[in-house]
mmCIF file with all atom_site columns, C-alpha atoms in Angstrom:
data_model
loop_
_atom_site.group_PDB
_atom_site.id
_atom_site.type_symbol
_atom_site.label_atom_id
_atom_site.label_alt_id
_atom_site.label_comp_id
_atom_site.label_asym_id
_atom_site.label_entity_id
_atom_site.label_seq_id
_atom_site.pdbx_PDB_ins_code
_atom_site.Cartn_x
_atom_site.Cartn_y
_atom_site.Cartn_z
_atom_site.occupancy
_atom_site.B_iso_or_equiv
_atom_site.pdbx_formal_charge
_atom_site.auth_seq_id
_atom_site.auth_comp_id
_atom_site.auth_asym_id
_atom_site.auth_atom_id
_atom_site.pdbx_PDB_model_num
ATOM 1   C CA . UNK A 1 1   ? -130.404 2.610   116.982 1.00 96.00 ? 1491 UNK A CA 1
ATOM 2   C CA . UNK A 1 2   ? -127.708 0.082   116.170 1.00 96.00 ? 1492 UNK A CA 1
ATOM 3   C CA . UNK A 1 3   ? -127.417 -3.543  115.105 1.00 94.00 ? 1493 UNK A CA 1
ATOM 4   C CA . UNK A 1 4   ? -124.844 -6.128  116.165 1.00 92.00 ? 1494 UNK A CA 1
ATOM 5   C CA . UNK A 1 5   ? -124.151 -9.765  115.301 1.00 91.00 ? 1495 UNK A CA 1
ATOM 6   C CA . UNK A 1 6   ? -122.771 -11.470 118.425 1.00 88.00 ? 1496 UNK A CA 1
ATOM 7   C CA . UNK A 1 7   ? -121.801 -14.560 116.413 1.00 85.00 ? 1497 UNK A CA 1
ATOM 8   C CA . UNK A 1 8   ? -123.365 -16.933 118.923 1.00 70.00 ? 1498 UNK A CA 1
ATOM 9   C CA . UNK A 1 9   ? -122.649 -15.457 122.355 1.00 61.00 ? 1499 UNK A CA 1
ATOM 10  C CA . UNK A 1 10  ? -122.010 -17.946 125.137 1.00 58.00 ? 1500 UNK A CA 1
ATOM 11  C CA . UNK A 1 11  ? -124.119 -17.927 128.302 1.00 52.00 ? 1501 UNK A CA 1
ATOM 12  C CA . UNK A 1 12  ? -121.384 -19.443 130.430 1.00 55.00 ? 1502 UNK A CA 1
ATOM 13  C CA . UNK A 1 13  ? -119.090 -16.458 130.227 1.00 57.00 ? 1503 UNK A CA 1
ATOM 14  C CA . UNK A 1 14  ? -121.504 -13.784 128.988 1.00 59.00 ? 1504 UNK A CA 1
ATOM 15  C CA . UNK A 1 15  ? -118.412 -12.042 127.627 1.00 75.00 ? 1505 UNK A CA 1
ATOM 16  C CA . UNK A 1 16  ? -119.986 -10.855 124.384 1.00 84.00 ? 1506 UNK A CA 1
ATOM 17  C CA . UNK A 1 17  ? -123.051 -9.556  126.223 1.00 87.00 ? 1507 UNK A CA 1
ATOM 18  C CA . UNK A 1 18  ? -120.954 -7.989  128.995 1.00 84.00 ? 1508 UNK A CA 1
ATOM 19  C CA . UNK A 1 19  ? -118.433 -6.382  126.673 1.00 83.00 ? 1509 UNK A CA 1
ATOM 20  C CA . UNK A 1 20  ? -120.000 -5.743  123.264 1.00 87.00 ? 1510 UNK A CA 1
ATOM 21  C CA . UNK A 1 21  ? -123.646 -5.226  124.158 1.00 92.00 ? 1511 UNK A CA 1
ATOM 22  C CA . UNK A 1 22  ? -122.975 -3.406  127.433 1.00 90.00 ? 1512 UNK A CA 1
ATOM 23  C CA . UNK A 1 23  ? -120.710 -0.878  125.664 1.00 91.00 ? 1513 UNK A CA 1
ATOM 24  C CA . UNK A 1 24  ? -123.364 -0.152  123.052 1.00 94.00 ? 1514 UNK A CA 1
ATOM 25  C CA . UNK A 1 25  ? -126.326 0.318   125.429 1.00 95.00 ? 1515 UNK A CA 1
ATOM 26  C CA . UNK A 1 26  ? -124.715 2.100   128.377 1.00 92.00 ? 1516 UNK A CA 1
ATOM 27  C CA . UNK A 1 27  ? -122.665 5.198   129.007 1.00 85.00 ? 1517 UNK A CA 1
ATOM 28  C CA . UNK A 1 28  ? -122.639 8.638   127.470 1.00 86.00 ? 1518 UNK A CA 1
ATOM 29  C CA . UNK A 1 29  ? -123.137 7.592   123.830 1.00 91.00 ? 1519 UNK A CA 1
ATOM 30  C CA . UNK A 1 30  ? -125.518 4.692   124.443 1.00 94.00 ? 1520 UNK A CA 1
ATOM 31  C CA . UNK A 1 31  ? -127.960 3.636   121.768 1.00 96.00 ? 1521 UNK A CA 1
ATOM 32  C CA . UNK A 1 32  ? -131.630 3.470   122.753 1.00 97.00 ? 1522 UNK A CA 1
ATOM 33  C CA . UNK A 1 33  ? -132.335 0.323   120.737 1.00 98.00 ? 1523 UNK A CA 1
ATOM 34  C CA . UNK A 1 34  ? -129.914 -2.460  119.796 1.00 98.00 ? 1524 UNK A CA 1
ATOM 35  C CA . UNK A 1 35  ? -130.940 -5.181  117.341 1.00 97.00 ? 1525 UNK A CA 1
ATOM 36  C CA . UNK A 1 36  ? -128.940 -8.353  118.009 1.00 95.00 ? 1526 UNK A CA 1
ATOM 37  C CA . UNK A 1 37  ? -128.448 -11.328 115.716 1.00 94.00 ? 1527 UNK A CA 1
ATOM 38  C CA . UNK A 1 38  ? -126.808 -14.639 116.670 1.00 91.00 ? 1528 UNK A CA 1
ATOM 39  C CA . UNK A 1 39  ? -127.502 -13.669 120.275 1.00 90.00 ? 1529 UNK A CA 1
ATOM 40  C CA . UNK A 1 40  ? -126.677 -17.057 121.802 1.00 87.00 ? 1530 UNK A CA 1
ATOM 41  C CA . UNK A 1 41  ? -128.310 -17.096 125.233 1.00 87.00 ? 1531 UNK A CA 1
ATOM 42  C CA . UNK A 1 42  ? -129.353 -14.009 127.184 1.00 90.00 ? 1532 UNK A CA 1
ATOM 43  C CA . UNK A 1 43  ? -127.001 -12.945 129.979 1.00 90.00 ? 1533 UNK A CA 1
ATOM 44  C CA . UNK A 1 44  ? -127.521 -15.044 133.115 1.00 88.00 ? 1534 UNK A CA 1
ATOM 45  C CA . UNK A 1 45  ? -127.813 -11.868 135.207 1.00 91.00 ? 1535 UNK A CA 1
ATOM 46  C CA . UNK A 1 46  ? -130.894 -10.759 133.231 1.00 94.00 ? 1536 UNK A CA 1
ATOM 47  C CA . UNK A 1 47  ? -134.163 -11.398 135.082 1.00 96.00 ? 1537 UNK A CA 1
ATOM 48  C CA . UNK A 1 48  ? -137.324 -12.607 133.365 1.00 97.00 ? 1538 UNK A CA 1
ATOM 49  C CA . UNK A 1 49  ? -140.218 -10.166 133.900 1.00 98.00 ? 1539 UNK A CA 1
ATOM 50  C CA . UNK A 1 50  ? -142.884 -12.831 133.499 1.00 95.00 ? 1540 UNK A CA 1
ATOM 51  C CA . UNK A 1 51  ? -144.644 -10.841 130.773 1.00 94.00 ? 1541 UNK A CA 1
ATOM 52  C CA . UNK A 1 52  ? -146.576 -13.164 128.480 1.00 89.00 ? 1542 UNK A CA 1
ATOM 53  C CA . UNK A 1 53  ? -145.876 -12.332 124.844 1.00 91.00 ? 1543 UNK A CA 1
ATOM 54  C CA . UNK A 1 54  ? -148.230 -13.892 122.288 1.00 85.00 ? 1544 UNK A CA 1
ATOM 55  C CA . UNK A 1 55  ? -146.356 -15.275 119.307 1.00 83.00 ? 1545 UNK A CA 1
ATOM 56  C CA . UNK A 1 56  ? -146.929 -17.802 116.485 1.00 79.00 ? 1546 UNK A CA 1
ATOM 57  C CA . UNK A 1 57  ? -145.221 -20.745 118.190 1.00 80.00 ? 1547 UNK A CA 1
ATOM 58  C CA . UNK A 1 58  ? -141.976 -18.813 118.633 1.00 85.00 ? 1548 UNK A CA 1
ATOM 59  C CA . UNK A 1 59  ? -141.193 -18.171 122.300 1.00 88.00 ? 1549 UNK A CA 1
ATOM 60  C CA . UNK A 1 60  ? -140.236 -14.624 123.276 1.00 94.00 ? 1550 UNK A CA 1
ATOM 61  C CA . UNK A 1 61  ? -139.086 -13.549 126.723 1.00 95.00 ? 1551 UNK A CA 1
ATOM 62  C CA . UNK A 1 62  ? -138.895 -10.064 128.212 1.00 98.00 ? 1552 UNK A CA 1
ATOM 63  C CA . UNK A 1 63  ? -135.984 -9.676  130.600 1.00 98.00 ? 1553 UNK A CA 1
ATOM 64  C CA . UNK A 1 64  ? -134.562 -6.793  132.640 1.00 98.00 ? 1554 UNK A CA 1
ATOM 65  C CA . UNK A 1 65  ? -130.780 -6.506  132.722 1.00 96.00 ? 1555 UNK A CA 1
ATOM 66  C CA . UNK A 1 66  ? -129.150 -4.252  135.302 1.00 95.00 ? 1556 UNK A CA 1
ATOM 67  C CA . UNK A 1 67  ? -125.970 -2.818  133.779 1.00 92.00 ? 1557 UNK A CA 1
ATOM 68  C CA . UNK A 1 68  ? -124.843 -1.097  136.964 1.00 86.00 ? 1558 UNK A CA 1
ATOM 69  C CA . UNK A 1 69  ? -125.215 -1.709  140.697 1.00 79.00 ? 1559 UNK A CA 1
ATOM 70  C CA . UNK A 1 70  ? -128.264 -2.356  142.852 1.00 79.00 ? 1560 UNK A CA 1
ATOM 71  C CA . UNK A 1 71  ? -127.810 1.011   144.569 1.00 80.00 ? 1561 UNK A CA 1
ATOM 72  C CA . UNK A 1 72  ? -127.575 2.856   141.213 1.00 81.00 ? 1562 UNK A CA 1
ATOM 73  C CA . UNK A 1 73  ? -129.389 0.629   138.734 1.00 81.00 ? 1563 UNK A CA 1
ATOM 74  C CA . UNK A 1 74  ? -129.236 1.219   135.011 1.00 89.00 ? 1564 UNK A CA 1
ATOM 75  C CA . UNK A 1 75  ? -131.691 -1.223  133.546 1.00 95.00 ? 1565 UNK A CA 1
ATOM 76  C CA . UNK A 1 76  ? -132.398 -2.199  129.971 1.00 97.00 ? 1566 UNK A CA 1
ATOM 77  C CA . UNK A 1 77  ? -135.028 -4.518  128.592 1.00 98.00 ? 1567 UNK A CA 1
ATOM 78  C CA . UNK A 1 78  ? -134.073 -7.539  126.527 1.00 98.00 ? 1568 UNK A CA 1
ATOM 79  C CA . UNK A 1 79  ? -136.595 -9.100  124.165 1.00 98.00 ? 1569 UNK A CA 1
ATOM 80  C CA . UNK A 1 80  ? -135.193 -12.531 123.433 1.00 95.00 ? 1570 UNK A CA 1
ATOM 81  C CA . UNK A 1 81  ? -136.392 -15.151 120.971 1.00 93.00 ? 1571 UNK A CA 1
ATOM 82  C CA . UNK A 1 82  ? -134.857 -18.608 120.973 1.00 87.00 ? 1572 UNK A CA 1
ATOM 83  C CA . UNK A 1 83  ? -135.300 -19.241 117.254 1.00 82.00 ? 1573 UNK A CA 1
ATOM 84  C CA . UNK A 1 84  ? -132.430 -21.736 116.998 1.00 70.00 ? 1574 UNK A CA 1
ATOM 85  C CA . UNK A 1 85  ? -133.799 -24.982 118.428 1.00 64.00 ? 1575 UNK A CA 1
ATOM 86  C CA . UNK A 1 86  ? -130.725 -26.970 117.407 1.00 63.00 ? 1576 UNK A CA 1
ATOM 87  C CA . UNK A 1 87  ? -127.648 -25.155 118.630 1.00 60.00 ? 1577 UNK A CA 1
ATOM 88  C CA . UNK A 1 88  ? -129.029 -22.073 120.361 1.00 67.00 ? 1578 UNK A CA 1
ATOM 89  C CA . UNK A 1 89  ? -126.503 -19.887 118.584 1.00 72.00 ? 1579 UNK A CA 1
ATOM 90  C CA . UNK A 1 90  ? -128.472 -17.852 116.040 1.00 82.00 ? 1580 UNK A CA 1
ATOM 91  C CA . UNK A 1 91  ? -131.177 -16.525 118.353 1.00 91.00 ? 1581 UNK A CA 1
ATOM 92  C CA . UNK A 1 92  ? -132.563 -12.988 118.037 1.00 94.00 ? 1582 UNK A CA 1
ATOM 93  C CA . UNK A 1 93  ? -132.770 -10.203 120.607 1.00 96.00 ? 1583 UNK A CA 1
ATOM 94  C CA . UNK A 1 94  ? -133.675 -6.545  120.906 1.00 98.00 ? 1584 UNK A CA 1
ATOM 95  C CA . UNK A 1 95  ? -132.254 -4.461  123.734 1.00 98.00 ? 1585 UNK A CA 1
ATOM 96  C CA . UNK A 1 96  ? -134.100 -1.287  124.678 1.00 98.00 ? 1586 UNK A CA 1
ATOM 97  C CA . UNK A 1 97  ? -133.700 1.419   127.288 1.00 97.00 ? 1587 UNK A CA 1
ATOM 98  C CA . UNK A 1 98  ? -137.519 1.474   127.583 1.00 97.00 ? 1588 UNK A CA 1
ATOM 99  C CA . UNK A 1 99  ? -140.098 -1.250  128.025 1.00 98.00 ? 1589 UNK A CA 1
ATOM 100 C CA . UNK A 1 100 ? -141.863 -2.068  124.774 1.00 98.00 ? 1590 UNK A CA 1
ATOM 101 C CA . UNK A 1 101 ? -145.503 -1.110  124.408 1.00 97.00 ? 1591 UNK A CA 1
ATOM 102 C CA . UNK A 1 102 ? -145.945 -4.104  122.129 1.00 96.00 ? 1592 UNK A CA 1
ATOM 103 C CA . UNK A 1 103 ? -143.875 -7.037  120.882 1.00 97.00 ? 1593 UNK A CA 1
ATOM 104 C CA . UNK A 1 104 ? -144.151 -8.441  117.347 1.00 96.00 ? 1594 UNK A CA 1
ATOM 105 C CA . UNK A 1 105 ? -143.129 -11.860 116.083 1.00 95.00 ? 1595 UNK A CA 1
ATOM 106 C CA . UNK A 1 106 ? -143.522 -12.456 112.359 1.00 94.00 ? 1596 UNK A CA 1
ATOM 107 C CA . UNK A 1 107 ? -143.200 -15.996 111.035 1.00 90.00 ? 1597 UNK A CA 1
ATOM 108 C CA . UNK A 1 108 ? -140.315 -17.015 108.761 1.00 90.00 ? 1598 UNK A CA 1
ATOM 109 C CA . UNK A 1 109 ? -140.900 -16.197 105.104 1.00 91.00 ? 1599 UNK A CA 1
ATOM 110 C CA . UNK A 1 110 ? -139.293 -19.445 103.869 1.00 88.00 ? 1600 UNK A CA 1
ATOM 111 C CA . UNK A 1 111 ? -138.881 -23.014 105.018 1.00 85.00 ? 1601 UNK A CA 1
ATOM 112 C CA . UNK A 1 112 ? -135.729 -23.130 107.136 1.00 82.00 ? 1602 UNK A CA 1
ATOM 113 C CA . UNK A 1 113 ? -135.755 -19.356 107.565 1.00 86.00 ? 1603 UNK A CA 1
ATOM 114 C CA . UNK A 1 114 ? -135.921 -17.367 110.758 1.00 88.00 ? 1604 UNK A CA 1
ATOM 115 C CA . UNK A 1 115 ? -138.741 -15.238 112.161 1.00 92.00 ? 1605 UNK A CA 1
ATOM 116 C CA . UNK A 1 116 ? -138.592 -11.490 112.665 1.00 95.00 ? 1606 UNK A CA 1
ATOM 117 C CA . UNK A 1 117 ? -138.658 -10.024 116.172 1.00 97.00 ? 1607 UNK A CA 1
ATOM 118 C CA . UNK A 1 118 ? -139.915 -6.502  116.724 1.00 97.00 ? 1608 UNK A CA 1
ATOM 119 C CA . UNK A 1 119 ? -140.944 -4.075  119.444 1.00 98.00 ? 1609 UNK A CA 1
ATOM 120 C CA . UNK A 1 120 ? -143.087 -0.968  119.427 1.00 98.00 ? 1610 UNK A CA 1
ATOM 121 C CA . UNK A 1 121 ? -142.246 2.059   121.530 1.00 98.00 ? 1611 UNK A CA 1
ATOM 122 C CA . UNK A 1 122 ? -144.728 4.852   121.006 1.00 97.00 ? 1612 UNK A CA 1
ATOM 123 C CA . UNK A 1 123 ? -145.182 5.408   117.267 1.00 97.00 ? 1613 UNK A CA 1
ATOM 124 C CA . UNK A 1 124 ? -142.024 3.545   116.272 1.00 98.00 ? 1614 UNK A CA 1
ATOM 125 C CA . UNK A 1 125 ? -141.394 -0.155  115.632 1.00 98.00 ? 1615 UNK A CA 1
ATOM 126 C CA . UNK A 1 126 ? -137.936 -1.722  115.569 1.00 98.00 ? 1616 UNK A CA 1
ATOM 127 C CA . UNK A 1 127 ? -137.174 -5.173  114.157 1.00 98.00 ? 1617 UNK A CA 1
ATOM 128 C CA . UNK A 1 128 ? -134.230 -7.511  114.172 1.00 97.00 ? 1618 UNK A CA 1
ATOM 129 C CA . UNK A 1 129 ? -133.810 -10.152 111.498 1.00 94.00 ? 1619 UNK A CA 1
ATOM 130 C CA . UNK A 1 130 ? -131.204 -12.672 110.433 1.00 92.00 ? 1620 UNK A CA 1
ATOM 131 C CA . UNK A 1 131 ? -131.520 -13.552 106.771 1.00 90.00 ? 1621 UNK A CA 1
ATOM 132 C CA . UNK A 1 132 ? -130.564 -16.906 105.329 1.00 87.00 ? 1622 UNK A CA 1
ATOM 133 C CA . UNK A 1 133 ? -127.008 -16.688 104.052 1.00 81.00 ? 1623 UNK A CA 1
ATOM 134 C CA . UNK A 1 134 ? -125.650 -17.424 100.585 1.00 76.00 ? 1624 UNK A CA 1
ATOM 135 C CA . UNK A 1 135 ? -127.663 -18.122 97.437  1.00 78.00 ? 1625 UNK A CA 1
ATOM 136 C CA . UNK A 1 136 ? -130.981 -18.731 99.235  1.00 82.00 ? 1626 UNK A CA 1
ATOM 137 C CA . UNK A 1 137 ? -130.931 -15.265 100.841 1.00 88.00 ? 1627 UNK A CA 1
ATOM 138 C CA . UNK A 1 138 ? -134.371 -14.160 102.001 1.00 91.00 ? 1628 UNK A CA 1
ATOM 139 C CA . UNK A 1 139 ? -133.534 -10.565 103.000 1.00 92.00 ? 1629 UNK A CA 1
ATOM 140 C CA . UNK A 1 140 ? -135.826 -8.901  100.419 1.00 92.00 ? 1630 UNK A CA 1
ATOM 141 C CA . UNK A 1 141 ? -138.742 -11.080 101.537 1.00 95.00 ? 1631 UNK A CA 1
ATOM 142 C CA . UNK A 1 142 ? -138.104 -10.225 105.199 1.00 96.00 ? 1632 UNK A CA 1
ATOM 143 C CA . UNK A 1 143 ? -138.404 -6.517  104.416 1.00 96.00 ? 1633 UNK A CA 1
ATOM 144 C CA . UNK A 1 144 ? -141.561 -7.176  102.389 1.00 96.00 ? 1634 UNK A CA 1
ATOM 145 C CA . UNK A 1 145 ? -143.019 -9.186  105.293 1.00 96.00 ? 1635 UNK A CA 1
ATOM 146 C CA . UNK A 1 146 ? -142.675 -6.257  107.704 1.00 97.00 ? 1636 UNK A CA 1
ATOM 147 C CA . UNK A 1 147 ? -144.005 -3.814  105.110 1.00 97.00 ? 1637 UNK A CA 1
ATOM 148 C CA . UNK A 1 148 ? -147.030 -6.035  104.417 1.00 97.00 ? 1638 UNK A CA 1
ATOM 149 C CA . UNK A 1 149 ? -147.661 -6.620  108.119 1.00 96.00 ? 1639 UNK A CA 1
ATOM 150 C CA . UNK A 1 150 ? -148.183 -2.915  108.760 1.00 97.00 ? 1640 UNK A CA 1
ATOM 151 C CA . UNK A 1 151 ? -149.800 -2.091  105.410 1.00 96.00 ? 1641 UNK A CA 1
ATOM 152 C CA . UNK A 1 152 ? -152.386 -4.863  105.733 1.00 97.00 ? 1642 UNK A CA 1
ATOM 153 C CA . UNK A 1 153 ? -153.088 -4.405  109.442 1.00 96.00 ? 1643 UNK A CA 1
ATOM 154 C CA . UNK A 1 154 ? -156.663 -3.610  110.428 1.00 96.00 ? 1644 UNK A CA 1
ATOM 155 C CA . UNK A 1 155 ? -155.305 -1.684  113.405 1.00 95.00 ? 1645 UNK A CA 1
ATOM 156 C CA . UNK A 1 156 ? -155.019 2.031   112.506 1.00 94.00 ? 1646 UNK A CA 1
ATOM 157 C CA . UNK A 1 157 ? -152.242 2.419   115.092 1.00 93.00 ? 1647 UNK A CA 1
ATOM 158 C CA . UNK A 1 158 ? -150.170 -0.218  113.298 1.00 95.00 ? 1648 UNK A CA 1
ATOM 159 C CA . UNK A 1 159 ? -150.838 1.342   109.897 1.00 94.00 ? 1649 UNK A CA 1
ATOM 160 C CA . UNK A 1 160 ? -149.482 4.691   111.122 1.00 95.00 ? 1650 UNK A CA 1
ATOM 161 C CA . UNK A 1 161 ? -146.296 3.354   112.727 1.00 97.00 ? 1651 UNK A CA 1
ATOM 162 C CA . UNK A 1 162 ? -142.802 4.227   111.587 1.00 98.00 ? 1652 UNK A CA 1
ATOM 163 C CA . UNK A 1 163 ? -140.775 1.030   111.337 1.00 98.00 ? 1653 UNK A CA 1
ATOM 164 C CA . UNK A 1 164 ? -137.252 -0.129  110.637 1.00 97.00 ? 1654 UNK A CA 1
ATOM 165 C CA . UNK A 1 165 ? -135.315 -3.378  110.415 1.00 95.00 ? 1655 UNK A CA 1
#
């Protein structure tokens, strides 16, 4: 598992996705899960799966991105949330070498804050978050929100999950 801030990747060139993200999720030392902040737009070569993901007014897309060739595909799943309605720069994404069993979207903990995006694979949940910067930092509350979500869940599967941000 790794995390990476793309600092607002651009869809026109995809360079940050094609260089930074591709290096982290492919090859011999690839990570299984990559949490991405400031994801910009997803790579234009990623294909929407059409999976409907319920969320609290925060759209989430599941995409498949082929990192190799059509004859020897190496596909990863991208879970992409366009949380930045204004500039599209500080969106969130999770990249996984396996399709998620479940996708989580937790609402922002403060006005002007960002939601949390998570996926479950088996008994493990992985989240990406982008805290508010500077003196109004909401990082502790984001951690508490995930903790409370699983602690207070009525679903015994959720209560037993291992999770990380």
